[in-house]
CSV table of C-alpha atoms in Angstrom, one decimal:
chain,number,residue,atom,x,y,z
A,197,MET,CA,-7.1,5.3,20.5
A,198,GLU,CA,-7.8,1.7,19.4
A,199,PHE,CA,-5.8,0.2,16.6
A,200,SER,CA,-3.6,-2.9,16.1
A,201,GLN,CA,-0.1,-3.0,14.6
A,202,PHE,CA,2.5,-5.7,14.1
A,203,THR,CA,6.3,-5.6,14.1
A,204,PRO,CA,9.0,-7.3,12.0
A,205,SER,CA,9.8,-9.6,15.0
A,206,GLU,CA,6.2,-11.0,15.0
A,207,PHE,CA,5.8,-11.2,11.2
A,208,ARG,CA,6.9,-14.8,10.6
A,209,SER,CA,5.0,-16.2,13.6
A,210,LEU,CA,1.9,-14.4,12.3
A,211,CYS,CA,2.4,-16.0,8.9
A,212,ASP,CA,2.7,-19.4,10.6
A,213,SER,CA,-0.5,-18.9,12.6
A,214,LEU,CA,-2.4,-18.0,9.4
A,215,ALA,CA,-0.9,-21.1,7.7
A,216,ALA,CA,-2.1,-23.3,10.6
A,217,LYS,CA,-5.7,-22.2,9.9
A,218,ASP,CA,-5.5,-22.1,6.1
A,219,GLN,CA,-4.0,-24.8,3.9
A,220,ASP,CA,-3.7,-22.5,0.9
A,221,ILE,CA,-1.6,-20.0,2.9
A,222,LYS,CA,0.5,-23.0,4.2
A,223,ASN,CA,1.1,-24.0,0.5
A,224,ILE,CA,2.4,-20.4,-0.2
A,225,LEU,CA,4.9,-20.7,2.6
A,226,ASP,CA,5.9,-24.3,1.7
A,227,GLN,CA,6.5,-23.4,-1.9
A,228,TYR,CA,7.8,-19.8,-1.7
A,229,ASP,CA,9.0,-19.3,1.9
A,230,TYR,CA,8.1,-16.1,3.9
A,231,PRO,CA,7.4,-12.9,2.1
A,232,PRO,CA,9.7,-9.9,2.7
A,233,PHE,CA,8.6,-7.6,5.5
A,234,TRP,CA,7.6,-4.7,3.2
A,235,SER,CA,8.0,-1.4,4.9
A,236,ARG,CA,8.3,2.4,4.2
A,237,PRO,CA,9.0,5.4,6.4
A,238,ASN,CA,6.2,7.8,7.3
A,239,THR,CA,7.3,10.7,5.1
A,240,PHE,CA,6.0,13.0,2.4
A,241,GLU,CA,8.2,11.1,-0.1
A,242,THR,CA,6.5,7.8,0.7
A,243,LEU,CA,3.0,9.3,0.0
A,244,VAL,CA,4.3,10.7,-3.3
A,245,HIS,CA,5.6,7.2,-4.1
A,246,ILE,CA,2.2,5.6,-3.3
A,247,ILE,CA,0.4,8.3,-5.4
A,248,LEU,CA,2.8,7.5,-8.3
A,249,GLU,CA,1.9,3.8,-8.0
A,250,GLN,CA,-1.8,4.4,-8.5
A,251,GLN,CA,-2.9,2.4,-11.6
A,252,VAL,CA,0.6,1.9,-13.0
A,253,SER,CA,3.3,-0.8,-12.6
A,254,ILE,CA,5.6,-0.7,-9.6
A,255,THR,CA,8.5,-0.3,-12.0
A,256,SER,CA,7.2,2.8,-13.7
A,257,ALA,CA,6.3,4.4,-10.4
A,258,LEU,CA,9.8,3.9,-9.1
A,259,ALA,CA,11.3,5.3,-12.3
A,260,ALA,CA,9.3,8.5,-11.8
A,261,LEU,CA,10.3,8.7,-8.1
A,262,ASN,CA,14.0,8.2,-8.9
A,263,LYS,CA,13.8,10.8,-11.7
A,264,LEU,CA,12.3,13.2,-9.2
A,265,ARG,CA,14.9,12.4,-6.6
A,266,ALA,CA,17.7,13.0,-9.1
A,267,TYR,CA,16.1,16.3,-10.1
A,268,VAL,CA,15.4,17.8,-6.6
A,269,GLY,CA,17.5,15.8,-4.1
A,270,GLU,CA,15.4,15.4,-1.0
A,271,ILE,CA,11.7,15.2,-1.8
A,272,THR,CA,10.0,17.8,0.4
A,273,PRO,CA,6.7,19.7,0.2
A,274,GLU,CA,8.6,23.0,-0.3
A,275,ARG,CA,10.6,21.6,-3.2
A,276,ILE,CA,7.6,20.0,-4.9
A,277,LEU,CA,5.7,23.4,-4.8
A,278,SER,CA,8.7,25.2,-6.2
A,279,LEU,CA,8.6,23.0,-9.4
A,280,SER,CA,6.5,23.9,-12.4
A,281,ASP,CA,4.0,21.4,-13.9
A,282,GLU,CA,6.4,21.0,-16.9
A,283,GLU,CA,9.3,20.1,-14.6
A,284,LEU,CA,7.2,17.4,-12.9
A,285,ARG,CA,6.0,16.2,-16.3
A,286,ALA,CA,9.7,15.8,-17.2
A,287,CYS,CA,9.9,13.5,-14.2
A,288,TYR,CA,7.1,11.3,-15.7
A,289,PHE,CA,4.3,12.8,-13.6
A,290,SER,CA,0.9,12.8,-15.3
A,291,ARG,CA,-1.2,16.0,-15.2
A,292,GLN,CA,-3.5,14.4,-12.5
A,293,LYS,CA,-0.6,13.2,-10.3
A,294,THR,CA,1.1,16.6,-10.6
A,295,ALA,CA,-2.1,18.1,-9.1
A,296,TYR,CA,-2.3,15.4,-6.4
A,297,VAL,CA,1.2,15.8,-5.1
A,298,LYS,CA,1.0,19.6,-5.1
A,299,HIS,CA,-2.2,19.5,-3.2
A,300,LEU,CA,-0.7,17.0,-0.7
A,301,ALA,CA,2.4,19.3,-0.3
A,302,GLN,CA,0.2,22.3,0.4
A,303,ALA,CA,-1.9,20.4,2.9
A,304,LEU,CA,1.2,19.4,4.8
A,305,LEU,CA,2.6,22.9,4.8
A,306,ASP,CA,-0.8,24.3,5.9
A,307,LYS,CA,-0.8,21.7,8.7
A,308,GLN,CA,-4.0,20.4,7.4
A,309,ILE,CA,-2.5,17.0,8.0
A,310,ASP,CA,0.3,15.9,10.3
A,311,LEU,CA,1.9,12.6,9.4
A,312,GLN,CA,3.4,12.0,12.9
A,313,LEU,CA,0.0,12.6,14.4
A,314,LEU,CA,-1.6,10.0,12.1
A,315,GLU,CA,0.6,7.3,13.8
A,316,THR,CA,-1.6,7.7,16.9
A,317,GLN,CA,-5.0,7.7,15.2
A,318,SER,CA,-7.4,4.8,14.5
A,319,ASP,CA,-7.6,3.3,10.9
A,320,GLU,CA,-11.0,4.9,10.5
A,321,THR,CA,-9.8,8.4,11.5
A,322,ILE,CA,-6.8,8.1,9.2
A,323,ARG,CA,-9.2,7.1,6.3
A,324,THR,CA,-11.4,10.1,7.1
A,325,ILE,CA,-8.5,12.6,7.2
A,326,LEU,CA,-6.6,11.3,4.1
A,327,SER,CA,-9.7,10.9,1.9
A,328,GLN,CA,-10.3,14.6,2.1
A,329,LEU,CA,-7.1,15.2,0.0
A,330,LYS,CA,-7.4,15.4,-3.7
A,331,GLY,CA,-6.4,12.1,-5.4
A,332,ILE,CA,-6.2,10.0,-2.2
A,333,GLY,CA,-8.7,7.3,-2.2
A,334,ASN,CA,-9.1,3.9,-0.4
A,335,TRP,CA,-6.4,2.1,-2.3
A,336,THR,CA,-3.7,4.8,-1.4
A,337,ILE,CA,-4.9,4.8,2.2
A,338,ASP,CA,-4.8,1.0,2.4
A,339,ILE,CA,-1.2,0.9,1.1
A,340,TYR,CA,-0.2,3.7,3.6
A,341,LEU,CA,-1.8,1.8,6.5
A,342,ILE,CA,-0.1,-1.5,5.4
A,343,PHE,CA,3.4,-0.4,4.4
A,344,VAL,CA,3.9,2.7,6.7
A,345,LEU,CA,1.8,2.2,9.8
A,346,LYS,CA,1.9,-1.6,9.9
A,347,ARG,CA,-1.8,-1.8,10.8
A,348,SER,CA,-2.7,-5.5,11.2
A,349,ASP,CA,-6.1,-5.9,9.6
A,350,ILE,CA,-6.2,-4.3,6.2
A,351,PHE,CA,-7.3,-6.1,3.0
A,352,PRO,CA,-6.9,-3.7,0.0
A,353,ILE,CA,-9.9,-4.7,-2.1
A,354,GLY,CA,-8.8,-2.1,-4.7
A,355,ASP,CA,-5.5,-3.8,-5.2
A,356,LEU,CA,-5.4,-5.9,-8.4
A,357,ALA,CA,-2.4,-8.0,-7.5
A,358,ALA,CA,-3.9,-9.0,-4.1
A,359,VAL,CA,-7.3,-9.6,-5.5
A,360,ASN,CA,-6.0,-11.7,-8.5
A,361,ALA,CA,-3.8,-13.7,-6.2
A,362,LEU,CA,-6.7,-14.4,-3.8
A,363,LYS,CA,-8.9,-15.6,-6.8
A,364,GLN,CA,-6.1,-17.8,-8.0
A,365,LEU,CA,-5.2,-19.2,-4.5
A,366,LYS,CA,-8.8,-20.1,-3.8
A,367,ASN,CA,-9.7,-21.2,-7.3
A,368,MET,CA,-12.4,-18.5,-7.6
A,369,PRO,CA,-13.8,-17.4,-11.0
A,370,LYS,CA,-12.4,-14.2,-12.5
A,371,GLU,CA,-15.8,-12.6,-12.2
A,372,THR,CA,-16.1,-13.3,-8.5
A,373,SER,CA,-17.8,-10.2,-6.9
A,374,ARG,CA,-16.1,-7.8,-4.6
A,375,GLU,CA,-18.5,-8.8,-1.7
A,376,ILE,CA,-17.5,-12.5,-2.0
A,377,LEU,CA,-13.8,-11.5,-2.0
A,378,ILE,CA,-14.2,-9.3,1.1
A,379,GLU,CA,-16.1,-12.2,2.8
A,380,LYS,CA,-13.3,-14.7,1.9
A,381,ALA,CA,-10.6,-12.3,3.2
A,382,ALA,CA,-12.6,-11.8,6.4
A,383,ASN,CA,-11.5,-15.4,7.4
A,384,TRP,CA,-8.0,-14.0,7.9
A,385,GLN,CA,-9.1,-11.4,10.5
A,386,PRO,CA,-7.5,-9.9,12.6
A,387,PHE,CA,-4.4,-10.3,10.4
A,388,ARG,CA,-5.6,-9.5,6.9
A,389,THR,CA,-2.5,-7.3,6.3
A,390,VAL,CA,-0.2,-10.3,6.9
A,391,ALA,CA,-2.4,-12.4,4.6
A,392,THR,CA,-2.2,-9.6,2.0
A,393,MET,CA,1.6,-9.7,2.1
A,394,LEU,CA,1.5,-13.4,1.6
A,395,LEU,CA,-0.8,-12.9,-1.4
A,396,TRP,CA,1.5,-10.3,-2.9
A,397,HIS,CA,4.4,-12.7,-2.3
A,398,TYR,CA,2.5,-15.5,-4.1
A,399,TYR,CA,1.6,-13.2,-7.0
A,400,LEU,CA,5.2,-12.0,-7.5
A,401,SER,CA,6.6,-15.5,-7.1
A,402,LEU,CA,4.2,-16.8,-9.8
A,403,ARG,CA,5.2,-14.0,-12.1
A,404,ALA,CA,8.9,-14.6,-11.5
A,405,LYS,CA,8.4,-18.3,-12.5
A,406,LYS,CA,6.7,-17.3,-15.8
């Protein structure tokens, strides 16, 4: 099965090779140093965490995850399915996200998806499998491919932080179309994931300065 990944040991040299081809990327490294190597384990809890991050701040998603951890201990499909909607609401889950995580939990228990098996599949196959689940769209799949499976060439066009950082880095107007942004990110192939991590690092560094 064809797919490409990168490892922590390669990360900085990949940042350097992008910087050698793109002055704006070089400026990020010069000003803010290397990004962290963001990584998450391939677990049910990680997917719950990514679902919680849909359309809310990283901070509120983590607050909900921590509240759930405190309530159930280890976050497993069985434990999620044993909770009532009210119990999940008390852990800051919206009605929609309650439905999504319960659907995901059931899919894992029914062996409809196998997270370990996904590690051996192509990006396209993973997208096809995960997008059949309720509440899991392209953004969630992109984040899973980036943080969990370390696939090398993902640009999450649905991610506001990455997109806004790209516009700012390249001095592009706010109304720049999705097509133009995808075209611009294509210059970073086959390491668009590494470029995305640099964009997030740039975005977070600018916000920290403010």
